Short mmCIF file of C-alpha atoms in Angstrom, two decimals:
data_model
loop_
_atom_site.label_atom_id
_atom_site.label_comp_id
_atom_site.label_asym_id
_atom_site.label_seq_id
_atom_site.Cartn_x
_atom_site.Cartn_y
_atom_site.Cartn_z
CA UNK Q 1 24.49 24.95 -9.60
CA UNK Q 2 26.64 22.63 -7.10
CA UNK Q 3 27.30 25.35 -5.31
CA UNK Q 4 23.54 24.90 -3.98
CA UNK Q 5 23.72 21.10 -3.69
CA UNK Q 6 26.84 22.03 -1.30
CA UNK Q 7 25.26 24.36 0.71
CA UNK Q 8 22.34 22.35 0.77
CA UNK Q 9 23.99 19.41 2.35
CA UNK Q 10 26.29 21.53 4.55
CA UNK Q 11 22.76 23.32 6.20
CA UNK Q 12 20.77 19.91 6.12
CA UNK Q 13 24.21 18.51 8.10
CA UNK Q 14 23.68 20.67 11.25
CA UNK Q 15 20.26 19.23 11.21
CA UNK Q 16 21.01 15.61 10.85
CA UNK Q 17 24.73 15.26 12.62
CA UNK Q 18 27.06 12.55 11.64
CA UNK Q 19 24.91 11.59 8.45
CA UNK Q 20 27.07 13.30 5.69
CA UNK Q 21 26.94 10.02 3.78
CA UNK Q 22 23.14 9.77 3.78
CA UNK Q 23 22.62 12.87 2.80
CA UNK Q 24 25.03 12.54 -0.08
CA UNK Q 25 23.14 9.35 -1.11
CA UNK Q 26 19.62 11.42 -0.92
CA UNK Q 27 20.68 14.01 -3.38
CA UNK Q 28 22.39 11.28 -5.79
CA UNK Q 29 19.17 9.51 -5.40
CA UNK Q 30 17.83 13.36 -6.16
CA UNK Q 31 19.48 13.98 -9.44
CA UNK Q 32 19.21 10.19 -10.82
CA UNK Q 33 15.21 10.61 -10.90
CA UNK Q 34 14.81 7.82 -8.09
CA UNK Q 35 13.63 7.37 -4.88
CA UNK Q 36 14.91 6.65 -1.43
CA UNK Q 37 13.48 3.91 0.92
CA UNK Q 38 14.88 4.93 4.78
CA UNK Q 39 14.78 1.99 7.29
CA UNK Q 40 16.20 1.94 10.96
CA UNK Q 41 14.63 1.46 14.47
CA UNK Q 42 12.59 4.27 15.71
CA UNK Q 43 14.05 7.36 16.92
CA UNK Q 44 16.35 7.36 14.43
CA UNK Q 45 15.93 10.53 12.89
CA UNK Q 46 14.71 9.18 9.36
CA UNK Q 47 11.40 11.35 9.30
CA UNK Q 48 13.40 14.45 10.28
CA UNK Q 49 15.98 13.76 7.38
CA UNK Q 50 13.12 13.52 5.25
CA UNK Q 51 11.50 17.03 6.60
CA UNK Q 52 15.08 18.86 6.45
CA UNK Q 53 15.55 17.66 2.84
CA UNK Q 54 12.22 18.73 2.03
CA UNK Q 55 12.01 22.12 3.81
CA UNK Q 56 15.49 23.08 1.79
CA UNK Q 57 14.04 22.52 -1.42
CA UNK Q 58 12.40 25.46 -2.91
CA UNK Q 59 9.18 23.46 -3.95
CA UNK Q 60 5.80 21.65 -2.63
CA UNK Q 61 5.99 19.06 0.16
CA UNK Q 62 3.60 16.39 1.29
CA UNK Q 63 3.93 13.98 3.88
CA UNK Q 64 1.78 10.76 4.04
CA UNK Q 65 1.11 9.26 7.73
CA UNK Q 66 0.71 5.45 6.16
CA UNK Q 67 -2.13 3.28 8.95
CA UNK Q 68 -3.99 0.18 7.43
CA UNK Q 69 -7.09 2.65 7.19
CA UNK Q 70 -5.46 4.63 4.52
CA UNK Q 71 -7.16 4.37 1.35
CA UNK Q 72 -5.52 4.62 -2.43
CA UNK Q 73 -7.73 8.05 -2.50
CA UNK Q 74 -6.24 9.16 0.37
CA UNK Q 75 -2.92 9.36 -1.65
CA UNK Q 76 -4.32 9.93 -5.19
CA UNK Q 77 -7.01 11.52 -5.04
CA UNK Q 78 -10.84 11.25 -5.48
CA UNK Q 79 -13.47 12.96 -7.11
CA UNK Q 80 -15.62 14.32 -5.14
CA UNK Q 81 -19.73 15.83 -4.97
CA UNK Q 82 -20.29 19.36 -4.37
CA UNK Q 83 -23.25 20.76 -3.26
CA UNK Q 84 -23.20 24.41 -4.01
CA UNK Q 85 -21.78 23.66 -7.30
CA UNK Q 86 -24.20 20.00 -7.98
CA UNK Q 87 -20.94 19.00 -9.64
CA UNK Q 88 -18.42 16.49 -9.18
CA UNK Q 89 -14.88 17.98 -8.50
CA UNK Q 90 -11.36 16.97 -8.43
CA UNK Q 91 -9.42 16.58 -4.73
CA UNK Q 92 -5.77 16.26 -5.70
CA UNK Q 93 -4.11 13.95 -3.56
CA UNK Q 94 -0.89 14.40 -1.53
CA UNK Q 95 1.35 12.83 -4.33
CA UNK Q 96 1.02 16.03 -6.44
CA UNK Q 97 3.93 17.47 -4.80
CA UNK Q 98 7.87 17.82 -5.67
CA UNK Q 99 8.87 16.18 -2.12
CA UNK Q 100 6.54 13.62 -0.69
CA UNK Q 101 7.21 11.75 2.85
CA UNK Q 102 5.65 8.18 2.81
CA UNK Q 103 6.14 8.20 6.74
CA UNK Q 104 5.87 4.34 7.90
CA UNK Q 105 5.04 2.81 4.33
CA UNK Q 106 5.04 -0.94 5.66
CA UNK Q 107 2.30 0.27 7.77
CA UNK Q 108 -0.45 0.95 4.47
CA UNK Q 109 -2.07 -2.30 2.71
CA UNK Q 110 -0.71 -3.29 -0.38
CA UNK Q 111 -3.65 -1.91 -2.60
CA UNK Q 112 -2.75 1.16 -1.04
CA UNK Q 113 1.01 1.02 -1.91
CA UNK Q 114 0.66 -0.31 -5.10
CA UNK Q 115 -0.97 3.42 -5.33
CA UNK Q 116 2.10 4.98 -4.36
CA UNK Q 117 4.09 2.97 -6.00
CA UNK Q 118 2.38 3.19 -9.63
CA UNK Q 119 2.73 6.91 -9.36
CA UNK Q 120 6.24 6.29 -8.37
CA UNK Q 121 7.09 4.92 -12.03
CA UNK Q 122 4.82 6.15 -14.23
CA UNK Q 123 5.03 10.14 -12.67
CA UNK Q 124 0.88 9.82 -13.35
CA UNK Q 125 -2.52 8.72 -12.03
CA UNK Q 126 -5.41 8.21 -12.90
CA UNK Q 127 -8.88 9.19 -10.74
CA UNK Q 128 -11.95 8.52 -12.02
CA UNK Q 129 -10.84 8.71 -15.30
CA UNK Q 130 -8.69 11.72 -15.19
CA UNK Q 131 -4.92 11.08 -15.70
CA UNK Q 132 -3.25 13.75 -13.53
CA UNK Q 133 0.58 14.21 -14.29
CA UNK Q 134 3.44 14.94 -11.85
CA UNK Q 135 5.43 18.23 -11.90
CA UNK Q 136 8.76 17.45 -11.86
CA UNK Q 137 11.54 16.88 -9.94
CA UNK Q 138 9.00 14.34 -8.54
CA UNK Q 139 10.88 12.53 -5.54
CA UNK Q 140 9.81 10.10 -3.13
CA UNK Q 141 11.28 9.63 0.42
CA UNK Q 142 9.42 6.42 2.16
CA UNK Q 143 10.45 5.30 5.82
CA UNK Q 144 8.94 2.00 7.43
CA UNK Q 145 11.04 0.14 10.98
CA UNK Q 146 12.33 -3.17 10.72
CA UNK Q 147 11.44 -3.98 14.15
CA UNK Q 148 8.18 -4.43 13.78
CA UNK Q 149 7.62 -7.90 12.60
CA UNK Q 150 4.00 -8.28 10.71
CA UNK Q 151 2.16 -6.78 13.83
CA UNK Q 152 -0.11 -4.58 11.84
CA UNK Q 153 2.44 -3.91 9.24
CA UNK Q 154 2.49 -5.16 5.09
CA UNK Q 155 6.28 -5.69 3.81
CA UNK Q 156 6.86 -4.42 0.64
CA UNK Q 157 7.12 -7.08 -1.67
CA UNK Q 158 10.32 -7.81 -4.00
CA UNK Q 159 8.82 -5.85 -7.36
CA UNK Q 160 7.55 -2.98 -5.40
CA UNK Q 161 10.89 -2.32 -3.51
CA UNK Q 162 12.38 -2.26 -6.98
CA UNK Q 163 10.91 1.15 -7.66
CA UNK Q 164 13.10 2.89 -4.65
CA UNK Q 165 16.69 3.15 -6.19
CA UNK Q 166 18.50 3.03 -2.69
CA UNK Q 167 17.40 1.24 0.69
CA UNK Q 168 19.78 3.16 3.00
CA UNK Q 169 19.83 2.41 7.02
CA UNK Q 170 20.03 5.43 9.11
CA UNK Q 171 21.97 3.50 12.07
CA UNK Q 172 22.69 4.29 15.35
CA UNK Q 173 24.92 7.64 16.30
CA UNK Q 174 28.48 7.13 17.22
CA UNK Q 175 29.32 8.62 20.72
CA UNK Q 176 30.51 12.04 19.53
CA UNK Q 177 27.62 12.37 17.04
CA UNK Q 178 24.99 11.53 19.66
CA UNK Q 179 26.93 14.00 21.98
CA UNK Q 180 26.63 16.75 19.08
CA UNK Q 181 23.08 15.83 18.49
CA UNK Q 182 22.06 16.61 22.51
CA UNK Q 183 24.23 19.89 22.49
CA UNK Q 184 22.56 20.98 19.18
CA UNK Q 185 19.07 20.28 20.43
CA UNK Q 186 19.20 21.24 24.00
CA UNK Q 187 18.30 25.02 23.66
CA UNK Q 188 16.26 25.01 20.30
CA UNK Q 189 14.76 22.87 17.58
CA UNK Q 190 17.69 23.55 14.14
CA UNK Q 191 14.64 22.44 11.80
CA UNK Q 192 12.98 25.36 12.70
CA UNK Q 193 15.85 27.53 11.10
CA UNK Q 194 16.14 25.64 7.51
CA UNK Q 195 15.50 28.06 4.46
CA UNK Q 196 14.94 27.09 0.85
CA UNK Q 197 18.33 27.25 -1.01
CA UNK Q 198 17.76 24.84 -3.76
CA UNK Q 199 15.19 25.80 -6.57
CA UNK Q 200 13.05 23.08 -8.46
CA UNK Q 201 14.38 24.23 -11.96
CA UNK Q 202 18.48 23.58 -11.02
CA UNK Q 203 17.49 20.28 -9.88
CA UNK Q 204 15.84 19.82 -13.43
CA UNK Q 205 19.37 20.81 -15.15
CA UNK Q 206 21.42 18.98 -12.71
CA UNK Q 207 19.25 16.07 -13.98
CA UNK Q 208 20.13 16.95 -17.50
CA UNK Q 209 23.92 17.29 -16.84
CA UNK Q 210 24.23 13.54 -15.13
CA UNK Q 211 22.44 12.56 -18.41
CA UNK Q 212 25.86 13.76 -19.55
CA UNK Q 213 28.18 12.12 -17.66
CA UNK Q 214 30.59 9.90 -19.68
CA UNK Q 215 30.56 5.89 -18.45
CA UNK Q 216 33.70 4.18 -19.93
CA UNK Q 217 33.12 0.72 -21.53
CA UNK Q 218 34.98 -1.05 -19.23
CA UNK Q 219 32.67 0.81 -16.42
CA UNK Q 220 29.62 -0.16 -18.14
CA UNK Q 221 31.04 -4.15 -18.22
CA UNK Q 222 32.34 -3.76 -14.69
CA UNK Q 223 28.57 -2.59 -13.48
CA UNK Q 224 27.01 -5.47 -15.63
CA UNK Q 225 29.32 -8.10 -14.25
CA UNK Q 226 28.55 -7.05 -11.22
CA UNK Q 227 24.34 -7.37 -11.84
CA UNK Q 228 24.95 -10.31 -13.69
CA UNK Q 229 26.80 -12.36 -10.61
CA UNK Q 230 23.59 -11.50 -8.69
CA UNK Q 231 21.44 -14.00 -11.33
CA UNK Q 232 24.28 -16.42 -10.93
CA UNK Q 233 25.43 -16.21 -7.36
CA UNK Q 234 24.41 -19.85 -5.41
CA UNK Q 235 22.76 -17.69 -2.53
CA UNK Q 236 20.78 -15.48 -4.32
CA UNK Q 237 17.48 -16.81 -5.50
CA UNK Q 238 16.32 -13.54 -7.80
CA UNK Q 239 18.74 -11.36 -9.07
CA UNK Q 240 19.07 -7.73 -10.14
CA UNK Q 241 16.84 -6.69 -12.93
CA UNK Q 242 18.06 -5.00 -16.12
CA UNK Q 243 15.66 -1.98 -14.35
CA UNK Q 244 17.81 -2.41 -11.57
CA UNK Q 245 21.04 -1.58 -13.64
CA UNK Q 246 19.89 1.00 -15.39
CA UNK Q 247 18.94 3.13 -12.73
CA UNK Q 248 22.19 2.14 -11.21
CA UNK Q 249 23.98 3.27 -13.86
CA UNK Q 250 22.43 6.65 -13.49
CA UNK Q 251 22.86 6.38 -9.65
CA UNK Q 252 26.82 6.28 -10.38
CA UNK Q 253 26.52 9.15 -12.75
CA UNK Q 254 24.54 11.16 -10.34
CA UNK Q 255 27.55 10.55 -7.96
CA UNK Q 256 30.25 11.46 -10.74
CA UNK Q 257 28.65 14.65 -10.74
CA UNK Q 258 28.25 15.44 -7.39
CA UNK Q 259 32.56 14.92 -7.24
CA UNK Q 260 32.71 17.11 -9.75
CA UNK Q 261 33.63 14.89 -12.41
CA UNK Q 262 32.50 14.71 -16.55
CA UNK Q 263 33.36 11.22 -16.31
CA UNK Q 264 32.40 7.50 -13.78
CA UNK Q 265 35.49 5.94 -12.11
CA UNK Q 266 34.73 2.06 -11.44
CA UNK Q 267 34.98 3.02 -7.95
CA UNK Q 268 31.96 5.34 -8.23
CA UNK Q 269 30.23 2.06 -8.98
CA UNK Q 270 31.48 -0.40 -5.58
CA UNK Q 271 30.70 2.24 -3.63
CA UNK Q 272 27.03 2.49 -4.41
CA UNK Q 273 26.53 -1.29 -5.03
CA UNK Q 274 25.08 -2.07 -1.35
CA UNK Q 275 22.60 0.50 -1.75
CA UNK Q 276 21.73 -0.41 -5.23
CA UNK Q 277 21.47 -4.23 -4.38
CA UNK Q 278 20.79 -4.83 -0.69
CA UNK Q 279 16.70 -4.53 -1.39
CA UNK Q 280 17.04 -6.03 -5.02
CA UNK Q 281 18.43 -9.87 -4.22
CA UNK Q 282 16.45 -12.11 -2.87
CA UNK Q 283 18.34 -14.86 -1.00
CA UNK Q 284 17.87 -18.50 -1.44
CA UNK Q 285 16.35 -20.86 1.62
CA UNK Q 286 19.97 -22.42 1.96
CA UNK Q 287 21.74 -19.19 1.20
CA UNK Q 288 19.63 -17.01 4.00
CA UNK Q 289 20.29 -19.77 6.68
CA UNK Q 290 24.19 -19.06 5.71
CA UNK Q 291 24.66 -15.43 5.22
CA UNK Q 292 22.80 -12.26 5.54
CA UNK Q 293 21.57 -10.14 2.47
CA UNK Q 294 24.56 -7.91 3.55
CA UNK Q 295 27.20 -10.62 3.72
CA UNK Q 296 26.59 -12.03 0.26
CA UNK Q 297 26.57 -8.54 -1.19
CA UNK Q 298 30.56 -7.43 0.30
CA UNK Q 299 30.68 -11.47 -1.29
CA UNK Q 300 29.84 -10.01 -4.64
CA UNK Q 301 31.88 -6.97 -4.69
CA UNK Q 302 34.77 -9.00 -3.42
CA UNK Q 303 34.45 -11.30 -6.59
CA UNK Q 304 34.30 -8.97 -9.60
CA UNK Q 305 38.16 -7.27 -10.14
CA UNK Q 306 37.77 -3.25 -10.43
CA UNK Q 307 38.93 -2.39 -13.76
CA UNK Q 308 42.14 -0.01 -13.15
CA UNK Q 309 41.27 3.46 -15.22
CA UNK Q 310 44.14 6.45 -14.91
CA UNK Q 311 43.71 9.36 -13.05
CA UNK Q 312 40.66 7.87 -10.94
CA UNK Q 313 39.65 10.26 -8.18
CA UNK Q 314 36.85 9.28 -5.76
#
């Protein structure tokens, strides 16, 4: 069943050049039953990562185009009146899906994120009554641009960005990679060529075999010092919640599997601890005026010693 992931990321890679660690980071995000919040300046190529991971999934896709006019129906659901029928009848929204794009979520009001968001953890709503369920893999890919300021835009606040298990930043291409990027798009569109490789039921096992991945104890006290510096750090005004380490734990498992490995190294953890905690801290008033979010994570990491285990392989 890696064999798919692999070829997966190899076909979305000639889509989205010079992003191999993004992509890797979507489909641990994939396996660990999170979500992924995307965030760079326009242009960027966040909603077409989004597209090309959906479009290589064999499974139902939805993309939301979040405006302050969009209402929690909109994304839900409503019931509606018809009448031929002089009955009221169910129009599933766009979160009944495998794959949905929340395309500029910053830009919907907060009643209408909470929406999202609720369906997010609990895999259910509710409209008018009737509690409709998610089919799983269930998987959430939200973009919003930091640029922005508040013109016309709602940040997410603290406990709703809690729900997305990584915050990753697309970035700007390096010289080759925006080089490889014009020579791959100047005669057609690669998008256009994607195929389904990856069927909804492997991802469903994969999930079951990270489940299965051994953490060590000295991991496990390694990933909690870590989380627990974050309540004690003299920057950091909210910490990482014990939500926040478990689906960090399964993050690193996730990634254990993707290497091919029955077992987490301690490095599987450092490596995934910006993405786990850049959107989770909340600096202090002194602290921000110091350091960015960024600095006083590499602070944290630099802090905790990385237990030694034999035969570690990244």
């Amino acid at each position: 069943m890696l064999h798919s992931i692999d070829q997966a990321k190899k076909t979305i890679g000639q889509v989205i050049i010079g992003k191999d660690e993004i992509i890797e980071l979507l489909f641990t995000a994939l396996l660990s039953d999170g979500h992924v919040l995307l965030e760079s300046v326009p242009g960027s190529g966040k909603t077409k990562l989004a597209k090309s991971f959906a479009k290589i999934m064999n499974g139902q896709f939805s993309r939301v185009q979040f405006t302050p006019d969009v209402l929690p129906s909109d994304v839900t659901g409503i019931q509606f009146f018809n009448p031929k029928t002089q009955e009221f009848e169910l129009r599933e929204g766009p979160v009944m899906t495998n794959v949905l794009l929340a395309d500029e979520v910053n830009r919907a009001t907060p009643k209408t994120q909470s929406s999202l968001l609720e369906v997010m953890e609990e895999k259910q709503t509710t409209v008018d009554g009737e509690t409709l369920h998610m089919t799983p893999p269930f998987f959430v890919i939200a973009t919003q641009n930091p640029v922005e300021g508040n013109h016309g835009t709602f940040p997410l606040p603290e406990a709703q960005l809690d729900r997305f298990l990584f915050k990753l930043n697309m970035g700007y291409p390096s010289m080759k990679e925006e080089k490889d990027i014009l020579n791959a798009y100047r005669l057609e569109e690669p998008l256009q060529a994607l195929r389904a490789s990856l069927e909804m039921e492997e991802v469903l096992q994969l999930r079951e075999e990270v489940k299965k991945i051994t953490v060590a104890e000295d991991t496990v006290n390694y990933l909690l010092d870590l989380v627990r510096l974050t309540r004690n750090h003299p920057d950091i005004e909210l910490g990482v919640s014990t939500r926040g380490a478990l689906v960090f734990m399964r993050a690193v498992q996730a990634r254990a599997l993707l290497k091919e490995r029955s077992y987490v190294t301690p490095n599987d953890v450092k490596v995934l601890v910006p993405y786990v905690f850049g959107h989770r801290i909340v600096l202090s008033m002194e602290g921000s005026l110091r350091k960015t979010t960024e600095q006083v994570v590499a602070e944290i990491i630099e802090q905790v010693p990385v237990p030694v285990e034999a035969g570690e392989n990244s």
